[in-house]
Structure formats: C-alpha cells, structure tokens
PDB file of C-alpha atoms in Angstrom:
ATOM      1  CA  UNK Y 692      12.608 -38.892   2.675  1.00 52.00           C
ATOM      2  CA  UNK Y 693       8.954 -37.840   2.557  1.00 47.00           C
ATOM      3  CA  UNK Y 694       9.493 -35.757   5.694  1.00 47.00           C
ATOM      4  CA  UNK Y 695      12.456 -33.983   4.127  1.00 41.00           C
ATOM      5  CA  UNK Y 696      10.489 -33.218   0.953  1.00 44.00           C
ATOM      6  CA  UNK Y 697       7.582 -31.934   3.042  1.00 43.00           C
ATOM      7  CA  UNK Y 698       9.898 -29.656   5.052  1.00 41.00           C
ATOM      8  CA  UNK Y 699      11.484 -28.234   1.896  1.00 49.00           C
ATOM      9  CA  UNK Y 700       8.074 -27.503   0.375  1.00 51.00           C
ATOM     10  CA  UNK Y 701       6.909 -25.946   3.636  1.00 41.00           C
ATOM     11  CA  UNK Y 702       9.967 -23.679   3.854  1.00 44.00           C
ATOM     12  CA  UNK Y 703       9.559 -22.561   0.237  1.00 45.00           C
ATOM     13  CA  UNK Y 704       5.884 -21.788   0.825  1.00 42.00           C
ATOM     14  CA  UNK Y 705       6.624 -19.828   3.994  1.00 39.00           C
ATOM     15  CA  UNK Y 706       9.370 -17.862   2.252  1.00 39.00           C
ATOM     16  CA  UNK Y 707       7.011 -16.956  -0.599  1.00 39.00           C
ATOM     17  CA  UNK Y 708       4.286 -15.881   1.842  1.00 41.00           C
ATOM     18  CA  UNK Y 709       6.687 -13.669   3.782  1.00 38.00           C
ATOM     19  CA  UNK Y 710       7.836 -11.981   0.562  1.00 38.00           C
ATOM     20  CA  UNK Y 711       4.283 -11.369  -0.629  1.00 42.00           C
ATOM     21  CA  UNK Y 712       3.221 -10.000   2.759  1.00 44.00           C
ATOM     22  CA  UNK Y 713       6.052  -7.454   2.676  1.00 43.00           C
ATOM     23  CA  UNK Y 714       4.579  -5.969  -0.489  1.00 46.00           C
ATOM     24  CA  UNK Y 715       1.375  -5.058   1.341  1.00 60.00           C
ATOM     25  CA  UNK Y 716       3.268  -3.328   4.116  1.00 81.00           C
ATOM     26  CA  UNK Y 717       2.924   0.124   2.608  1.00 90.00           C
ATOM     27  CA  UNK Y 718       3.134   2.474   5.613  1.00 92.00           C
ATOM     28  CA  UNK Y 719      -0.200   3.805   6.856  1.00 93.00           C
ATOM     29  CA  UNK Y 720      -0.791   6.972   8.869  1.00 94.00           C
ATOM     30  CA  UNK Y 721      -1.602   6.248  12.508  1.00 92.00           C
ATOM     31  CA  UNK Y 722      -5.301   7.173  12.330  1.00 94.00           C
ATOM     32  CA  UNK Y 723      -5.967   5.364   9.023  1.00 94.00           C
ATOM     33  CA  UNK Y 724      -9.343   3.572   9.041  1.00 95.00           C
ATOM     34  CA  UNK Y 725      -9.383   0.608   6.636  1.00 92.00           C
ATOM     35  CA  UNK Y 726     -12.584   0.105   4.634  1.00 93.00           C
ATOM     36  CA  UNK Y 727     -11.348  -2.586   2.203  1.00 92.00           C
ATOM     37  CA  UNK Y 728      -8.280  -4.817   2.012  1.00 89.00           C
ATOM     38  CA  UNK Y 729      -7.592  -7.176  -0.909  1.00 87.00           C
ATOM     39  CA  UNK Y 730      -4.177  -8.708  -0.236  1.00 82.00           C
ATOM     40  CA  UNK Y 731      -4.445 -12.214  -1.649  1.00 80.00           C
ATOM     41  CA  UNK Y 732      -4.156 -11.337  -5.346  1.00 78.00           C
ATOM     42  CA  UNK Y 733      -2.699  -8.723  -7.671  1.00 77.00           C
ATOM     43  CA  UNK Y 734      -3.372  -5.902  -7.885  1.00 84.00           C
ATOM     44  CA  UNK Y 735      -3.428  -5.632  -4.109  1.00 90.00           C
ATOM     45  CA  UNK Y 736      -5.759  -2.889  -2.909  1.00 92.00           C
ATOM     46  CA  UNK Y 737      -6.273  -1.195   0.428  1.00 93.00           C
ATOM     47  CA  UNK Y 738      -8.747   1.644   0.887  1.00 94.00           C
ATOM     48  CA  UNK Y 739      -9.655   3.754   3.864  1.00 95.00           C
ATOM     49  CA  UNK Y 740      -9.952   7.298   5.097  1.00 96.00           C
ATOM     50  CA  UNK Y 741      -8.410   9.927   7.367  1.00 95.00           C
ATOM     51  CA  UNK Y 742      -9.373  13.362   8.614  1.00 96.00           C
ATOM     52  CA  UNK Y 743      -5.964  14.752   7.572  1.00 95.00           C
ATOM     53  CA  UNK Y 744      -5.625  16.985   4.514  1.00 95.00           C
ATOM     54  CA  UNK Y 745      -4.312  15.751   1.188  1.00 96.00           C
ATOM     55  CA  UNK Y 746      -1.136  17.795   1.716  1.00 95.00           C
ATOM     56  CA  UNK Y 747      -0.507  16.215   5.136  1.00 96.00           C
ATOM     57  CA  UNK Y 748      -1.036  12.679   3.815  1.00 96.00           C
ATOM     58  CA  UNK Y 749       1.169  13.333   0.764  1.00 96.00           C
ATOM     59  CA  UNK Y 750       3.866  14.678   3.106  1.00 97.00           C
ATOM     60  CA  UNK Y 751       3.571  11.504   5.234  1.00 97.00           C
ATOM     61  CA  UNK Y 752       4.187   9.307   2.190  1.00 96.00           C
ATOM     62  CA  UNK Y 753       7.072  11.487   1.016  1.00 96.00           C
ATOM     63  CA  UNK Y 754       8.699  11.026   4.431  1.00 97.00           C
ATOM     64  CA  UNK Y 755       8.099   7.250   4.439  1.00 95.00           C
ATOM     65  CA  UNK Y 756       8.626   6.340   0.771  1.00 95.00           C
ATOM     66  CA  UNK Y 757      10.598   9.295  -0.584  1.00 94.00           C
ATOM     67  CA  UNK Y 758       9.729  11.556  -3.476  1.00 96.00           C
ATOM     68  CA  UNK Y 759       7.093  10.035  -5.764  1.00 96.00           C
ATOM     69  CA  UNK Y 760       8.078   9.193  -9.334  1.00 97.00           C
ATOM     70  CA  UNK Y 761       5.076  11.187 -10.518  1.00 97.00           C
ATOM     71  CA  UNK Y 762       2.258  13.235  -8.963  1.00 96.00           C
ATOM     72  CA  UNK Y 763      -1.101  14.237 -10.479  1.00 95.00           C
ATOM     73  CA  UNK Y 764      -3.868  16.374  -9.021  1.00 93.00           C
ATOM     74  CA  UNK Y 765      -4.532  19.348  -6.754  1.00 91.00           C
ATOM     75  CA  UNK Y 766      -5.985  20.054  -3.271  1.00 86.00           C
ATOM     76  CA  UNK Y 767      -9.190  18.070  -3.984  1.00 93.00           C
ATOM     77  CA  UNK Y 768      -7.566  14.937  -5.383  1.00 96.00           C
ATOM     78  CA  UNK Y 769      -3.999  13.746  -5.821  1.00 97.00           C
ATOM     79  CA  UNK Y 770      -2.321  10.575  -7.040  1.00 97.00           C
ATOM     80  CA  UNK Y 771       1.214   9.602  -6.011  1.00 97.00           C
ATOM     81  CA  UNK Y 772       3.153   7.015  -8.026  1.00 98.00           C
ATOM     82  CA  UNK Y 773       5.981   4.982  -6.446  1.00 96.00           C
ATOM     83  CA  UNK Y 774       8.070   1.878  -6.963  1.00 93.00           C
ATOM     84  CA  UNK Y 775       8.150  -0.110  -3.716  1.00 88.00           C
ATOM     85  CA  UNK Y 776       9.869  -3.484  -3.358  1.00 85.00           C
ATOM     86  CA  UNK Y 777       9.987  -3.824  -7.154  1.00 85.00           C
ATOM     87  CA  UNK Y 778       6.226  -3.236  -7.511  1.00 88.00           C
ATOM     88  CA  UNK Y 779       4.366  -0.249  -8.915  1.00 93.00           C
ATOM     89  CA  UNK Y 780       2.372   1.517  -6.206  1.00 94.00           C
ATOM     90  CA  UNK Y 781      -0.350   4.094  -6.770  1.00 96.00           C
ATOM     91  CA  UNK Y 782      -1.692   6.079  -3.813  1.00 96.00           C
ATOM     92  CA  UNK Y 783      -4.860   8.025  -4.644  1.00 97.00           C
ATOM     93  CA  UNK Y 784      -6.159  10.730  -2.315  1.00 97.00           C
ATOM     94  CA  UNK Y 785      -9.607  12.332  -2.597  1.00 97.00           C
ATOM     95  CA  UNK Y 786     -10.936  15.004  -0.217  1.00 96.00           C
ATOM     96  CA  UNK Y 787     -14.679  14.809   0.472  1.00 92.00           C
ATOM     97  CA  UNK Y 788     -16.969  15.730   3.379  1.00 89.00           C
ATOM     98  CA  UNK Y 789     -14.254  16.494   5.961  1.00 92.00           C
ATOM     99  CA  UNK Y 790     -12.344  13.274   5.276  1.00 95.00           C
ATOM    100  CA  UNK Y 791      -9.689  12.240   2.792  1.00 96.00           C
ATOM    101  CA  UNK Y 792     -10.304   8.907   1.109  1.00 97.00           C
ATOM    102  CA  UNK Y 793      -7.113   6.944   0.462  1.00 96.00           C
ATOM    103  CA  UNK Y 794      -6.735   4.179  -2.108  1.00 95.00           C
ATOM    104  CA  UNK Y 795      -3.497   2.194  -2.305  1.00 95.00           C
ATOM    105  CA  UNK Y 796      -2.933  -0.182  -5.211  1.00 93.00           C
ATOM    106  CA  UNK Y 797       0.117  -2.440  -5.560  1.00 92.00           C
ATOM    107  CA  UNK Y 798       0.613  -4.017  -8.995  1.00 86.00           C
TER     108      UNK Y 798
END
C-alpha cells in the first residue's frame, strides 16, 4: 500500500513538473545567448542577447507565437505581449551597442 501511494505521489509530481517546464519553452532564436534564467518560480524570467535587429526578432516571435496581443515601442525598444499556455508572456527587446537585449517574462 505504501508503494502504491508513493507511486501515485511520484506520478503527480512528475506531471506537475512537465506542465511547468512547458511554460518556459518559449521559442528562442537559434543564436540566442542566455545571460539569466529563473525558471523555478513565477514570474519566470529569461534574458539574453542577439545580434539580430528588433524587427527581425519581433518577426521571429510573430512566426512562432502569432500576432502579439499588444505591441509597444519603436526601433530602439519594443515590447510584445502574448498569452502562451494560459500564461501572460512579455517579450522586451532593447537595441544597444550592436546587440539586441531580450527579456522574456512569464507570469
């Protein structure tokens, strides 16, 4: 009986972990360099940078996630707002010194 209870708890825990890991699977461009990754708590945050332009990165996310619910900014900075797997996602892009900094936050 203890073994059965242990197996049920283990399966529930694994199922929860798989679901929470899927939330952090926001697509990343191929050359994305991660500088910070906080995936164990909400809000989940991933930051990094690319040499691509803001327009190219925004186009990548439009192809992968569809049209954003809302967009703010210009060619120096831009923020894209999405709903992904029932979570609010904010993707912030900031162009500086030949690189574009990318911040992804999942609430």
